[in-house]
Amino acid sequence: MLRKQNRVNKHLFVDVVKKGVTYYNPNTSLKTIKTISPKSGFSVYTPKKEVKSAVKRNLIRRRVQFILQKVLPKINHSHNTVILLKKGVLKLPFYKLEDEIVFLLKKAKIL
C-alpha cells in the first residue's frame, strides 16, 4: 500500500479525472495533472462494472500499488496521477502489467 503522502485524496481524485491529461494503453489508462506541492500522489481505480469480484479488484490494485512503490524513487515530483484499469489486466502476467504502467509513466513524462 502506498503511504498516505503518496496517495491522491477524494477531492483531488475528482479534479484529476475531470481536468487531467489522459494517456492510453489497451488495458490501462492514466490521467495526470501537475500540482504545486512537492510530492506526487497516485490513485488506482478499478471500476466495479469491469471487474465484479472485490477480491479480484483488490488483487489488481495491490499489484499496481507494488509497481508504483518500486518506481516511486525515480518519479519526477509534483504530479497527481490516477491509473484506471480495465478488465484485461486480470489476464496479464505481473511483468507485462509492470511494463505497461512504466510505459504510461514515461509517456506522461512522470518517470
PDB file of N, CA and C in Angstrom:
ATOM      1  N   MET A   1       0.836  -1.182   0.000  1.00  0.00           N
ATOM      2  CA  MET A   1       0.000   0.000   0.000  1.00  0.00           C
ATOM      3  C   MET A   1       0.884   1.250   0.000  1.00  0.00           C
ATOM      4  N   LEU A   2       0.452   2.229  -0.723  1.00  0.00           N
ATOM      5  CA  LEU A   2       1.203   3.478  -0.783  1.00  0.00           C
ATOM      6  C   LEU A   2       1.032   4.270   0.511  1.00  0.00           C
ATOM      7  N   ARG A   3       2.057   5.036   0.850  1.00  0.00           N
ATOM      8  CA  ARG A   3       1.954   5.909   2.014  1.00  0.00           C
ATOM      9  C   ARG A   3       0.889   6.967   1.761  1.00  0.00           C
ATOM     10  N   LYS A   4       0.353   7.490   2.841  1.00  0.00           N
ATOM     11  CA  LYS A   4      -0.697   8.497   2.717  1.00  0.00           C
ATOM     12  C   LYS A   4      -0.216   9.729   1.955  1.00  0.00           C
ATOM     13  N   GLN A   5       1.030  10.102   2.155  1.00  0.00           N
ATOM     14  CA  GLN A   5       1.563  11.278   1.458  1.00  0.00           C
ATOM     15  C   GLN A   5       1.719  11.046  -0.037  1.00  0.00           C
ATOM     16  N   ASN A   6       1.706   9.784  -0.466  1.00  0.00           N
ATOM     17  CA  ASN A   6       1.840   9.457  -1.891  1.00  0.00           C
ATOM     18  C   ASN A   6       0.515   9.056  -2.536  1.00  0.00           C
ATOM     19  N   ARG A   7      -0.595   9.318  -1.847  1.00  0.00           N
ATOM     20  CA  ARG A   7      -1.910   8.984  -2.388  1.00  0.00           C
ATOM     21  C   ARG A   7      -2.685  10.245  -2.749  1.00  0.00           C
ATOM     22  N   VAL A   8      -3.603  10.104  -3.676  1.00  0.00           N
ATOM     23  CA  VAL A   8      -4.496  11.198  -4.060  1.00  0.00           C
ATOM     24  C   VAL A   8      -5.757  11.056  -3.216  1.00  0.00           C
ATOM     25  N   ASN A   9      -6.164  12.128  -2.523  1.00  0.00           N
ATOM     26  CA  ASN A   9      -7.380  12.052  -1.718  1.00  0.00           C
ATOM     27  C   ASN A   9      -8.626  12.196  -2.596  1.00  0.00           C
ATOM     28  N   LYS A  10      -9.805  12.072  -1.987  1.00  0.00           N
ATOM     29  CA  LYS A  10     -11.061  12.049  -2.733  1.00  0.00           C
ATOM     30  C   LYS A  10     -11.307  13.342  -3.513  1.00  0.00           C
ATOM     31  N   HIS A  11     -10.995  14.470  -2.915  1.00  0.00           N
ATOM     32  CA  HIS A  11     -11.249  15.748  -3.577  1.00  0.00           C
ATOM     33  C   HIS A  11     -10.333  15.939  -4.785  1.00  0.00           C
ATOM     34  N   LEU A  12      -9.076  15.590  -4.623  1.00  0.00           N
ATOM     35  CA  LEU A  12      -8.132  15.703  -5.744  1.00  0.00           C
ATOM     36  C   LEU A  12      -8.434  14.684  -6.834  1.00  0.00           C
ATOM     37  N   PHE A  13      -8.954  13.518  -6.438  1.00  0.00           N
ATOM     38  CA  PHE A  13      -9.282  12.460  -7.396  1.00  0.00           C
ATOM     39  C   PHE A  13     -10.251  12.984  -8.455  1.00  0.00           C
ATOM     40  N   VAL A  14     -11.286  13.681  -8.014  1.00  0.00           N
ATOM     41  CA  VAL A  14     -12.290  14.221  -8.939  1.00  0.00           C
ATOM     42  C   VAL A  14     -11.652  15.240  -9.880  1.00  0.00           C
ATOM     43  N   ASP A  15     -10.783  16.104  -9.346  1.00  0.00           N
ATOM     44  CA  ASP A  15     -10.108  17.096 -10.183  1.00  0.00           C
ATOM     45  C   ASP A  15      -9.222  16.444 -11.233  1.00  0.00           C
ATOM     46  N   VAL A  16      -8.489  15.424 -10.825  1.00  0.00           N
ATOM     47  CA  VAL A  16      -7.579  14.750 -11.758  1.00  0.00           C
ATOM     48  C   VAL A  16      -8.371  14.062 -12.867  1.00  0.00           C
ATOM     49  N   VAL A  17      -9.476  13.412 -12.507  1.00  0.00           N
ATOM     50  CA  VAL A  17     -10.268  12.702 -13.516  1.00  0.00           C
ATOM     51  C   VAL A  17     -10.916  13.689 -14.488  1.00  0.00           C
ATOM     52  N   LYS A  18     -11.383  14.839 -13.992  1.00  0.00           N
ATOM     53  CA  LYS A  18     -12.052  15.804 -14.864  1.00  0.00           C
ATOM     54  C   LYS A  18     -11.075  16.626 -15.700  1.00  0.00           C
ATOM     55  N   LYS A  19      -9.989  17.102 -15.089  1.00  0.00           N
ATOM     56  CA  LYS A  19      -9.107  18.055 -15.752  1.00  0.00           C
ATOM     57  C   LYS A  19      -7.791  17.463 -16.241  1.00  0.00           C
ATOM     58  N   GLY A  20      -7.511  16.216 -15.887  1.00  0.00           N
ATOM     59  CA  GLY A  20      -6.213  15.629 -16.194  1.00  0.00           C
ATOM     60  C   GLY A  20      -6.010  15.281 -17.651  1.00  0.00           C
ATOM     61  N   VAL A  21      -4.748  15.210 -18.037  1.00  0.00           N
ATOM     62  CA  VAL A  21      -4.355  14.776 -19.375  1.00  0.00           C
ATOM     63  C   VAL A  21      -4.347  13.247 -19.373  1.00  0.00           C
ATOM     64  N   THR A  22      -4.909  12.644 -20.413  1.00  0.00           N
ATOM     65  CA  THR A  22      -5.078  11.194 -20.446  1.00  0.00           C
ATOM     66  C   THR A  22      -4.096  10.542 -21.402  1.00  0.00           C
ATOM     67  N   TYR A  23      -3.546   9.405 -20.970  1.00  0.00           N
ATOM     68  CA  TYR A  23      -2.664   8.567 -21.792  1.00  0.00           C
ATOM     69  C   TYR A  23      -3.249   7.156 -21.770  1.00  0.00           C
ATOM     70  N   TYR A  24      -3.291   6.509 -22.933  1.00  0.00           N
ATOM     71  CA  TYR A  24      -3.980   5.223 -23.054  1.00  0.00           C
ATOM     72  C   TYR A  24      -3.041   4.079 -23.400  1.00  0.00           C
ATOM     73  N   ASN A  25      -3.433   2.903 -22.942  1.00  0.00           N
ATOM     74  CA  ASN A  25      -2.893   1.607 -23.303  1.00  0.00           C
ATOM     75  C   ASN A  25      -4.092   0.689 -23.479  1.00  0.00           C
ATOM     76  N   PRO A  26      -3.950  -0.480 -24.078  1.00  0.00           N
ATOM     77  CA  PRO A  26      -5.120  -1.360 -24.232  1.00  0.00           C
ATOM     78  C   PRO A  26      -5.761  -1.780 -22.901  1.00  0.00           C
ATOM     79  N   ASN A  27      -4.965  -1.997 -21.875  1.00  0.00           N
ATOM     80  CA  ASN A  27      -5.510  -2.488 -20.610  1.00  0.00           C
ATOM     81  C   ASN A  27      -5.507  -1.455 -19.488  1.00  0.00           C
ATOM     82  N   THR A  28      -4.809  -0.367 -19.673  1.00  0.00           N
ATOM     83  CA  THR A  28      -4.731   0.653 -18.631  1.00  0.00           C
ATOM     84  C   THR A  28      -4.792   2.034 -19.260  1.00  0.00           C
ATOM     85  N   SER A  29      -5.188   2.994 -18.471  1.00  0.00           N
ATOM     86  CA  SER A  29      -5.074   4.384 -18.886  1.00  0.00           C
ATOM     87  C   SER A  29      -4.646   5.196 -17.681  1.00  0.00           C
ATOM     88  N   LEU A  30      -4.101   6.348 -17.948  1.00  0.00           N
ATOM     89  CA  LEU A  30      -3.502   7.158 -16.889  1.00  0.00           C
ATOM     90  C   LEU A  30      -3.956   8.601 -17.087  1.00  0.00           C
ATOM     91  N   LYS A  31      -4.414   9.217 -16.010  1.00  0.00           N
ATOM     92  CA  LYS A  31      -4.769  10.632 -16.034  1.00  0.00           C
ATOM     93  C   LYS A  31      -3.861  11.346 -15.057  1.00  0.00           C
ATOM     94  N   THR A  32      -3.296  12.448 -15.475  1.00  0.00           N
ATOM     95  CA  THR A  32      -2.357  13.154 -14.615  1.00  0.00           C
ATOM     96  C   THR A  32      -2.565  14.655 -14.717  1.00  0.00           C
ATOM     97  N   ILE A  33      -2.213  15.326 -13.640  1.00  0.00           N
ATOM     98  CA  ILE A  33      -2.320  16.778 -13.580  1.00  0.00           C
ATOM     99  C   ILE A  33      -1.149  17.292 -12.754  1.00  0.00           C
ATOM    100  N   LYS A  34      -0.551  18.394 -13.187  1.00  0.00           N
ATOM    101  CA  LYS A  34       0.566  18.985 -12.435  1.00  0.00           C
ATOM    102  C   LYS A  34       0.030  19.693 -11.204  1.00  0.00           C
ATOM    103  N   THR A  35       0.816  19.653 -10.125  1.00  0.00           N
ATOM    104  CA  THR A  35       0.427  20.325  -8.893  1.00  0.00           C
ATOM    105  C   THR A  35       1.550  21.221  -8.401  1.00  0.00           C
ATOM    106  N   ILE A  36       1.232  22.022  -7.428  1.00  0.00           N
ATOM    107  CA  ILE A  36       2.217  22.921  -6.832  1.00  0.00           C
ATOM    108  C   ILE A  36       3.003  22.208  -5.738  1.00  0.00           C
ATOM    109  N   SER A  37       2.374  21.240  -5.093  1.00  0.00           N
ATOM    110  CA  SER A  37       3.024  20.557  -3.972  1.00  0.00           C
ATOM    111  C   SER A  37       4.253  19.776  -4.434  1.00  0.00           C
ATOM    112  N   PRO A  38       5.250  19.624  -3.565  1.00  0.00           N
ATOM    113  CA  PRO A  38       6.475  18.926  -3.959  1.00  0.00           C
ATOM    114  C   PRO A  38       6.322  17.402  -4.050  1.00  0.00           C
ATOM    115  N   LYS A  39       5.253  16.853  -3.503  1.00  0.00           N
ATOM    116  CA  LYS A  39       5.044  15.403  -3.506  1.00  0.00           C
ATOM    117  C   LYS A  39       4.147  14.998  -4.668  1.00  0.00           C
ATOM    118  N   SER A  40       4.346  13.774  -5.137  1.00  0.00           N
ATOM    119  CA  SER A  40       3.468  13.205  -6.161  1.00  0.00           C
ATOM    120  C   SER A  40       2.448  12.310  -5.491  1.00  0.00           C
ATOM    121  N   GLY A  41       1.235  12.322  -6.011  1.00  0.00           N
ATOM    122  CA  GLY A  41       0.178  11.474  -5.465  1.00  0.00           C
ATOM    123  C   GLY A  41      -0.345  10.525  -6.530  1.00  0.00           C
ATOM    124  N   PHE A  42      -0.710   9.322  -6.097  1.00  0.00           N
ATOM    125  CA  PHE A  42      -1.214   8.297  -7.015  1.00  0.00           C
ATOM    126  C   PHE A  42      -2.488   7.685  -6.465  1.00  0.00           C
ATOM    127  N   SER A  43      -3.338   7.258  -7.379  1.00  0.00           N
ATOM    128  CA  SER A  43      -4.539   6.527  -7.014  1.00  0.00           C
ATOM    129  C   SER A  43      -4.778   5.475  -8.093  1.00  0.00           C
ATOM    130  N   VAL A  44      -5.291   4.334  -7.683  1.00  0.00           N
ATOM    131  CA  VAL A  44      -5.569   3.244  -8.615  1.00  0.00           C
ATOM    132  C   VAL A  44      -7.073   3.003  -8.599  1.00  0.00           C
ATOM    133  N   TYR A  45      -7.689   3.008  -9.776  1.00  0.00           N
ATOM    134  CA  TYR A  45      -9.138   2.858  -9.878  1.00  0.00           C
ATOM    135  C   TYR A  45      -9.470   1.672 -10.767  1.00  0.00           C
ATOM    136  N   THR A  46     -10.211   0.718 -10.209  1.00  0.00           N
ATOM    137  CA  THR A  46     -10.696  -0.435 -10.955  1.00  0.00           C
ATOM    138  C   THR A  46     -12.216  -0.411 -10.880  1.00  0.00           C
ATOM    139  N   PRO A  47     -12.915  -0.117 -11.970  1.00  0.00           N
ATOM    140  CA  PRO A  47     -14.372   0.009 -11.902  1.00  0.00           C
ATOM    141  C   PRO A  47     -15.072  -1.308 -11.602  1.00  0.00           C
ATOM    142  N   LYS A  48     -16.105  -1.217 -10.802  1.00  0.00           N
ATOM    143  CA  LYS A  48     -16.897  -2.394 -10.454  1.00  0.00           C
ATOM    144  C   LYS A  48     -17.615  -2.949 -11.682  1.00  0.00           C
ATOM    145  N   LYS A  49     -17.888  -2.087 -12.631  1.00  0.00           N
ATOM    146  CA  LYS A  49     -18.536  -2.518 -13.866  1.00  0.00           C
ATOM    147  C   LYS A  49     -17.628  -3.449 -14.668  1.00  0.00           C
ATOM    148  N   GLU A  50     -16.332  -3.212 -14.622  1.00  0.00           N
ATOM    149  CA  GLU A  50     -15.362  -4.026 -15.367  1.00  0.00           C
ATOM    150  C   GLU A  50     -15.071  -5.351 -14.657  1.00  0.00           C
ATOM    151  N   VAL A  51     -14.773  -5.270 -13.339  1.00  0.00           N
ATOM    152  CA  VAL A  51     -14.402  -6.457 -12.561  1.00  0.00           C
ATOM    153  C   VAL A  51     -15.368  -6.559 -11.396  1.00  0.00           C
ATOM    154  N   LYS A  52     -16.260  -7.530 -11.434  1.00  0.00           N
ATOM    155  CA  LYS A  52     -17.328  -7.639 -10.432  1.00  0.00           C
ATOM    156  C   LYS A  52     -16.818  -8.042  -9.049  1.00  0.00           C
ATOM    157  N   SER A  53     -15.873  -8.951  -8.992  1.00  0.00           N
ATOM    158  CA  SER A  53     -15.415  -9.504  -7.724  1.00  0.00           C
ATOM    159  C   SER A  53     -14.477  -8.527  -6.998  1.00  0.00           C
ATOM    160  N   ALA A  54     -14.795  -8.239  -5.747  1.00  0.00           N
ATOM    161  CA  ALA A  54     -13.959  -7.339  -4.939  1.00  0.00           C
ATOM    162  C   ALA A  54     -12.576  -7.932  -4.713  1.00  0.00           C
ATOM    163  N   VAL A  55     -12.509  -9.255  -4.600  1.00  0.00           N
ATOM    164  CA  VAL A  55     -11.224  -9.918  -4.379  1.00  0.00           C
ATOM    165  C   VAL A  55     -10.295  -9.676  -5.570  1.00  0.00           C
ATOM    166  N   LYS A  56     -10.831  -9.785  -6.779  1.00  0.00           N
ATOM    167  CA  LYS A  56     -10.020  -9.569  -7.980  1.00  0.00           C
ATOM    168  C   LYS A  56      -9.647  -8.092  -8.140  1.00  0.00           C
ATOM    169  N   ARG A  57     -10.585  -7.194  -7.830  1.00  0.00           N
ATOM    170  CA  ARG A  57     -10.269  -5.759  -7.896  1.00  0.00           C
ATOM    171  C   ARG A  57      -9.143  -5.409  -6.935  1.00  0.00           C
ATOM    172  N   ASN A  58      -9.198  -5.947  -5.733  1.00  0.00           N
ATOM    173  CA  ASN A  58      -8.148  -5.668  -4.746  1.00  0.00           C
ATOM    174  C   ASN A  58      -6.812  -6.276  -5.151  1.00  0.00           C
ATOM    175  N   LEU A  59      -6.839  -7.457  -5.773  1.00  0.00           N
ATOM    176  CA  LEU A  59      -5.611  -8.087  -6.253  1.00  0.00           C
ATOM    177  C   LEU A  59      -4.930  -7.192  -7.283  1.00  0.00           C
ATOM    178  N   ILE A  60      -5.718  -6.700  -8.230  1.00  0.00           N
ATOM    179  CA  ILE A  60      -5.166  -5.814  -9.262  1.00  0.00           C
ATOM    180  C   ILE A  60      -4.617  -4.547  -8.623  1.00  0.00           C
ATOM    181  N   ARG A  61      -5.375  -3.970  -7.691  1.00  0.00           N
ATOM    182  CA  ARG A  61      -4.959  -2.733  -7.029  1.00  0.00           C
ATOM    183  C   ARG A  61      -3.642  -2.926  -6.272  1.00  0.00           C
ATOM    184  N   ARG A  62      -3.515  -4.042  -5.576  1.00  0.00           N
ATOM    185  CA  ARG A  62      -2.277  -4.323  -4.822  1.00  0.00           C
ATOM    186  C   ARG A  62      -1.090  -4.483  -5.758  1.00  0.00           C
ATOM    187  N   ARG A  63      -1.295  -5.137  -6.892  1.00  0.00           N
ATOM    188  CA  ARG A  63      -0.212  -5.300  -7.861  1.00  0.00           C
ATOM    189  C   ARG A  63       0.275  -3.956  -8.379  1.00  0.00           C
ATOM    190  N   VAL A  64      -0.662  -3.100  -8.748  1.00  0.00           N
ATOM    191  CA  VAL A  64      -0.293  -1.793  -9.294  1.00  0.00           C
ATOM    192  C   VAL A  64       0.380  -0.943  -8.217  1.00  0.00           C
ATOM    193  N   GLN A  65      -0.121  -0.985  -6.998  1.00  0.00           N
ATOM    194  CA  GLN A  65       0.494  -0.207  -5.922  1.00  0.00           C
ATOM    195  C   GLN A  65       1.913  -0.699  -5.642  1.00  0.00           C
ATOM    196  N   PHE A  66       2.149  -1.988  -5.766  1.00  0.00           N
ATOM    197  CA  PHE A  66       3.507  -2.519  -5.585  1.00  0.00           C
ATOM    198  C   PHE A  66       4.432  -1.998  -6.686  1.00  0.00           C
ATOM    199  N   ILE A  67       3.937  -1.965  -7.913  1.00  0.00           N
ATOM    200  CA  ILE A  67       4.724  -1.427  -9.026  1.00  0.00           C
ATOM    201  C   ILE A  67       5.043   0.040  -8.776  1.00  0.00           C
ATOM    202  N   LEU A  68       4.064   0.796  -8.317  1.00  0.00           N
ATOM    203  CA  LEU A  68       4.287   2.211  -8.036  1.00  0.00           C
ATOM    204  C   LEU A  68       5.311   2.411  -6.923  1.00  0.00           C
ATOM    205  N   GLN A  69       5.287   1.563  -5.906  1.00  0.00           N
ATOM    206  CA  GLN A  69       6.280   1.652  -4.832  1.00  0.00           C
ATOM    207  C   GLN A  69       7.683   1.415  -5.365  1.00  0.00           C
ATOM    208  N   LYS A  70       7.810   0.483  -6.324  1.00  0.00           N
ATOM    209  CA  LYS A  70       9.125   0.195  -6.902  1.00  0.00           C
ATOM    210  C   LYS A  70       9.689   1.382  -7.673  1.00  0.00           C
ATOM    211  N   VAL A  71       8.839   2.091  -8.410  1.00  0.00           N
ATOM    212  CA  VAL A  71       9.319   3.174  -9.257  1.00  0.00           C
ATOM    213  C   VAL A  71       9.224   4.550  -8.591  1.00  0.00           C
ATOM    214  N   LEU A  72       8.666   4.611  -7.402  1.00  0.00           N
ATOM    215  CA  LEU A  72       8.470   5.892  -6.716  1.00  0.00           C
ATOM    216  C   LEU A  72       9.738   6.717  -6.540  1.00  0.00           C
ATOM    217  N   PRO A  73      10.897   6.124  -6.214  1.00  0.00           N
ATOM    218  CA  PRO A  73      12.103   6.950  -6.075  1.00  0.00           C
ATOM    219  C   PRO A  73      12.545   7.621  -7.388  1.00  0.00           C
ATOM    220  N   LYS A  74      12.171   7.070  -8.528  1.00  0.00           N
ATOM    221  CA  LYS A  74      12.594   7.615  -9.824  1.00  0.00           C
ATOM    222  C   LYS A  74      11.624   8.661 -10.377  1.00  0.00           C
ATOM    223  N   ILE A  75      10.498   8.867  -9.711  1.00  0.00           N
ATOM    224  CA  ILE A  75       9.434   9.696 -10.257  1.00  0.00           C
ATOM    225  C   ILE A  75       9.714  11.181 -10.073  1.00  0.00           C
ATOM    226  N   ASN A  76       9.441  11.959 -11.147  1.00  0.00           N
ATOM    227  CA  ASN A  76       9.514  13.422 -11.062  1.00  0.00           C
ATOM    228  C   ASN A  76       8.360  13.893 -10.181  1.00  0.00           C
ATOM    229  N   HIS A  77       8.642  14.803  -9.297  1.00  0.00           N
ATOM    230  CA  HIS A  77       7.632  15.217  -8.331  1.00  0.00           C
ATOM    231  C   HIS A  77       6.648  16.212  -8.913  1.00  0.00           C
ATOM    232  N   SER A  78       5.654  16.520  -8.133  1.00  0.00           N
ATOM    233  CA  SER A  78       4.592  17.495  -8.405  1.00  0.00           C
ATOM    234  C   SER A  78       3.608  17.047  -9.488  1.00  0.00           C
ATOM    235  N   HIS A  79       3.168  15.804  -9.410  1.00  0.00           N
ATOM    236  CA  HIS A  79       2.115  15.282 -10.281  1.00  0.00           C
ATOM    237  C   HIS A  79       1.123  14.517  -9.427  1.00  0.00           C
ATOM    238  N   ASN A  80      -0.170  14.692  -9.708  1.00  0.00           N
ATOM    239  CA  ASN A  80      -1.194  13.825  -9.149  1.00  0.00           C
ATOM    240  C   ASN A  80      -1.685  12.953 -10.290  1.00  0.00           C
ATOM    241  N   THR A  81      -1.712  11.653 -10.057  1.00  0.00           N
ATOM    242  CA  THR A  81      -1.978  10.699 -11.123  1.00  0.00           C
ATOM    243  C   THR A  81      -3.020   9.685 -10.686  1.00  0.00           C
ATOM    244  N   VAL A  82      -3.938   9.371 -11.591  1.00  0.00           N
ATOM    245  CA  VAL A  82      -4.921   8.310 -11.378  1.00  0.00           C
ATOM    246  C   VAL A  82      -4.700   7.275 -12.465  1.00  0.00           C
ATOM    247  N   ILE A  83      -4.556   6.018 -12.054  1.00  0.00           N
ATOM    248  CA  ILE A  83      -4.388   4.915 -13.007  1.00  0.00           C
ATOM    249  C   ILE A  83      -5.713   4.167 -13.074  1.00  0.00           C
ATOM    250  N   LEU A  84      -6.298   4.137 -14.265  1.00  0.00           N
ATOM    251  CA  LEU A  84      -7.571   3.469 -14.497  1.00  0.00           C
ATOM    252  C   LEU A  84      -7.293   2.113 -15.144  1.00  0.00           C
ATOM    253  N   LEU A  85      -7.853   1.069 -14.566  1.00  0.00           N
ATOM    254  CA  LEU A  85      -7.584  -0.283 -15.049  1.00  0.00           C
ATOM    255  C   LEU A  85      -8.816  -0.877 -15.703  1.00  0.00           C
ATOM    256  N   LYS A  86      -8.582  -1.725 -16.696  1.00  0.00           N
ATOM    257  CA  LYS A  86      -9.670  -2.364 -17.426  1.00  0.00           C
ATOM    258  C   LYS A  86      -9.665  -3.867 -17.150  1.00  0.00           C
ATOM    259  N   LYS A  87     -10.654  -4.551 -17.680  1.00  0.00           N
ATOM    260  CA  LYS A  87     -10.846  -5.972 -17.406  1.00  0.00           C
ATOM    261  C   LYS A  87      -9.672  -6.848 -17.856  1.00  0.00           C
ATOM    262  N   GLY A  88      -9.015  -6.471 -18.938  1.00  0.00           N
ATOM    263  CA  GLY A  88      -7.921  -7.265 -19.488  1.00  0.00           C
ATOM    264  C   GLY A  88      -6.713  -7.379 -18.575  1.00  0.00           C
ATOM    265  N   VAL A  89      -6.624  -6.539 -17.564  1.00  0.00           N
ATOM    266  CA  VAL A  89      -5.484  -6.557 -16.639  1.00  0.00           C
ATOM    267  C   VAL A  89      -5.429  -7.869 -15.867  1.00  0.00           C
ATOM    268  N   LEU A  90      -6.586  -8.481 -15.635  1.00  0.00           N
ATOM    269  CA  LEU A  90      -6.625  -9.752 -14.891  1.00  0.00           C
ATOM    270  C   LEU A  90      -5.831 -10.853 -15.586  1.00  0.00           C
ATOM    271  N   LYS A  91      -5.815 -10.854 -16.903  1.00  0.00           N
ATOM    272  CA  LYS A  91      -5.149 -11.906 -17.667  1.00  0.00           C
ATOM    273  C   LYS A  91      -3.664 -11.642 -17.894  1.00  0.00           C
ATOM    274  N   LEU A  92      -3.222 -10.419 -17.597  1.00  0.00           N
ATOM    275  CA  LEU A  92      -1.816 -10.075 -17.812  1.00  0.00           C
ATOM    276  C   LEU A  92      -0.923 -10.645 -16.721  1.00  0.00           C
ATOM    277  N   PRO A  93       0.235 -11.188 -17.094  1.00  0.00           N
ATOM    278  CA  PRO A  93       1.213 -11.539 -16.065  1.00  0.00           C
ATOM    279  C   PRO A  93       1.780 -10.255 -15.440  1.00  0.00           C
ATOM    280  N   PHE A  94       2.332 -10.391 -14.255  1.00  0.00           N
ATOM    281  CA  PHE A  94       2.802  -9.236 -13.495  1.00  0.00           C
ATOM    282  C   PHE A  94       3.820  -8.408 -14.268  1.00  0.00           C
ATOM    283  N   TYR A  95       4.777  -9.055 -14.920  1.00  0.00           N
ATOM    284  CA  TYR A  95       5.831  -8.304 -15.612  1.00  0.00           C
ATOM    285  C   TYR A  95       5.281  -7.485 -16.782  1.00  0.00           C
ATOM    286  N   LYS A  96       4.236  -7.990 -17.465  1.00  0.00           N
ATOM    287  CA  LYS A  96       3.642  -7.219 -18.557  1.00  0.00           C
ATOM    288  C   LYS A  96       2.847  -6.025 -18.028  1.00  0.00           C
ATOM    289  N   LEU A  97       2.177  -6.235 -16.897  1.00  0.00           N
ATOM    290  CA  LEU A  97       1.468  -5.124 -16.265  1.00  0.00           C
ATOM    291  C   LEU A  97       2.453  -4.050 -15.832  1.00  0.00           C
ATOM    292  N   GLU A  98       3.585  -4.479 -15.298  1.00  0.00           N
ATOM    293  CA  GLU A  98       4.626  -3.534 -14.895  1.00  0.00           C
ATOM    294  C   GLU A  98       5.146  -2.753 -16.100  1.00  0.00           C
ATOM    295  N   ASP A  99       5.370  -3.439 -17.216  1.00  0.00           N
ATOM    296  CA  ASP A  99       5.836  -2.776 -18.436  1.00  0.00           C
ATOM    297  C   ASP A  99       4.827  -1.740 -18.934  1.00  0.00           C
ATOM    298  N   GLU A 100       3.537  -2.084 -18.883  1.00  0.00           N
ATOM    299  CA  GLU A 100       2.509  -1.157 -19.346  1.00  0.00           C
ATOM    300  C   GLU A 100       2.453   0.100 -18.483  1.00  0.00           C
ATOM    301  N   ILE A 101       2.536  -0.071 -17.184  1.00  0.00           N
ATOM    302  CA  ILE A 101       2.452   1.087 -16.285  1.00  0.00           C
ATOM    303  C   ILE A 101       3.692   1.956 -16.408  1.00  0.00           C
ATOM    304  N   VAL A 102       4.855   1.345 -16.490  1.00  0.00           N
ATOM    305  CA  VAL A 102       6.089   2.118 -16.653  1.00  0.00           C
ATOM    306  C   VAL A 102       6.064   2.851 -17.997  1.00  0.00           C
ATOM    307  N   PHE A 103       5.552   2.204 -19.040  1.00  0.00           N
ATOM    308  CA  PHE A 103       5.442   2.851 -20.348  1.00  0.00           C
ATOM    309  C   PHE A 103       4.544   4.091 -20.274  1.00  0.00           C
ATOM    310  N   LEU A 104       3.392   3.958 -19.597  1.00  0.00           N
ATOM    311  CA  LEU A 104       2.487   5.099 -19.462  1.00  0.00           C
ATOM    312  C   LEU A 104       3.119   6.230 -18.653  1.00  0.00           C
ATOM    313  N   LEU A 105       3.851   5.887 -17.593  1.00  0.00           N
ATOM    314  CA  LEU A 105       4.508   6.910 -16.779  1.00  0.00           C
ATOM    315  C   LEU A 105       5.574   7.646 -17.586  1.00  0.00           C
ATOM    316  N   LYS A 106       6.284   6.912 -18.430  1.00  0.00           N
ATOM    317  CA  LYS A 106       7.303   7.561 -19.272  1.00  0.00           C
ATOM    318  C   LYS A 106       6.637   8.423 -20.345  1.00  0.00           C
ATOM    319  N   LYS A 107       5.546   7.938 -20.895  1.00  0.00           N
ATOM    320  CA  LYS A 107       4.822   8.680 -21.916  1.00  0.00           C
ATOM    321  C   LYS A 107       4.288   9.996 -21.352  1.00  0.00           C
ATOM    322  N   ALA A 108       3.891   9.975 -20.090  1.00  0.00           N
ATOM    323  CA  ALA A 108       3.369  11.175 -19.434  1.00  0.00           C
ATOM    324  C   ALA A 108       4.489  12.036 -18.872  1.00  0.00           C
ATOM    325  N   LYS A 109       5.731  11.592 -19.053  1.00  0.00           N
ATOM    326  CA  LYS A 109       6.926  12.301 -18.557  1.00  0.00           C
ATOM    327  C   LYS A 109       6.922  12.449 -17.039  1.00  0.00           C
ATOM    328  N   ILE A 110       6.402  11.432 -16.374  1.00  0.00           N
ATOM    329  CA  ILE A 110       6.442  11.386 -14.913  1.00  0.00           C
ATOM    330  C   ILE A 110       7.668  10.626 -14.464  1.00  0.00           C
ATOM    331  N   LEU A 111       8.104   9.672 -15.262  1.00  0.00           N
ATOM    332  CA  LEU A 111       9.325   8.901 -14.976  1.00  0.00           C
ATOM    333  C   LEU A 111      10.488   9.475 -15.735  1.00  0.00           C
TER     334      LEU A 111
END
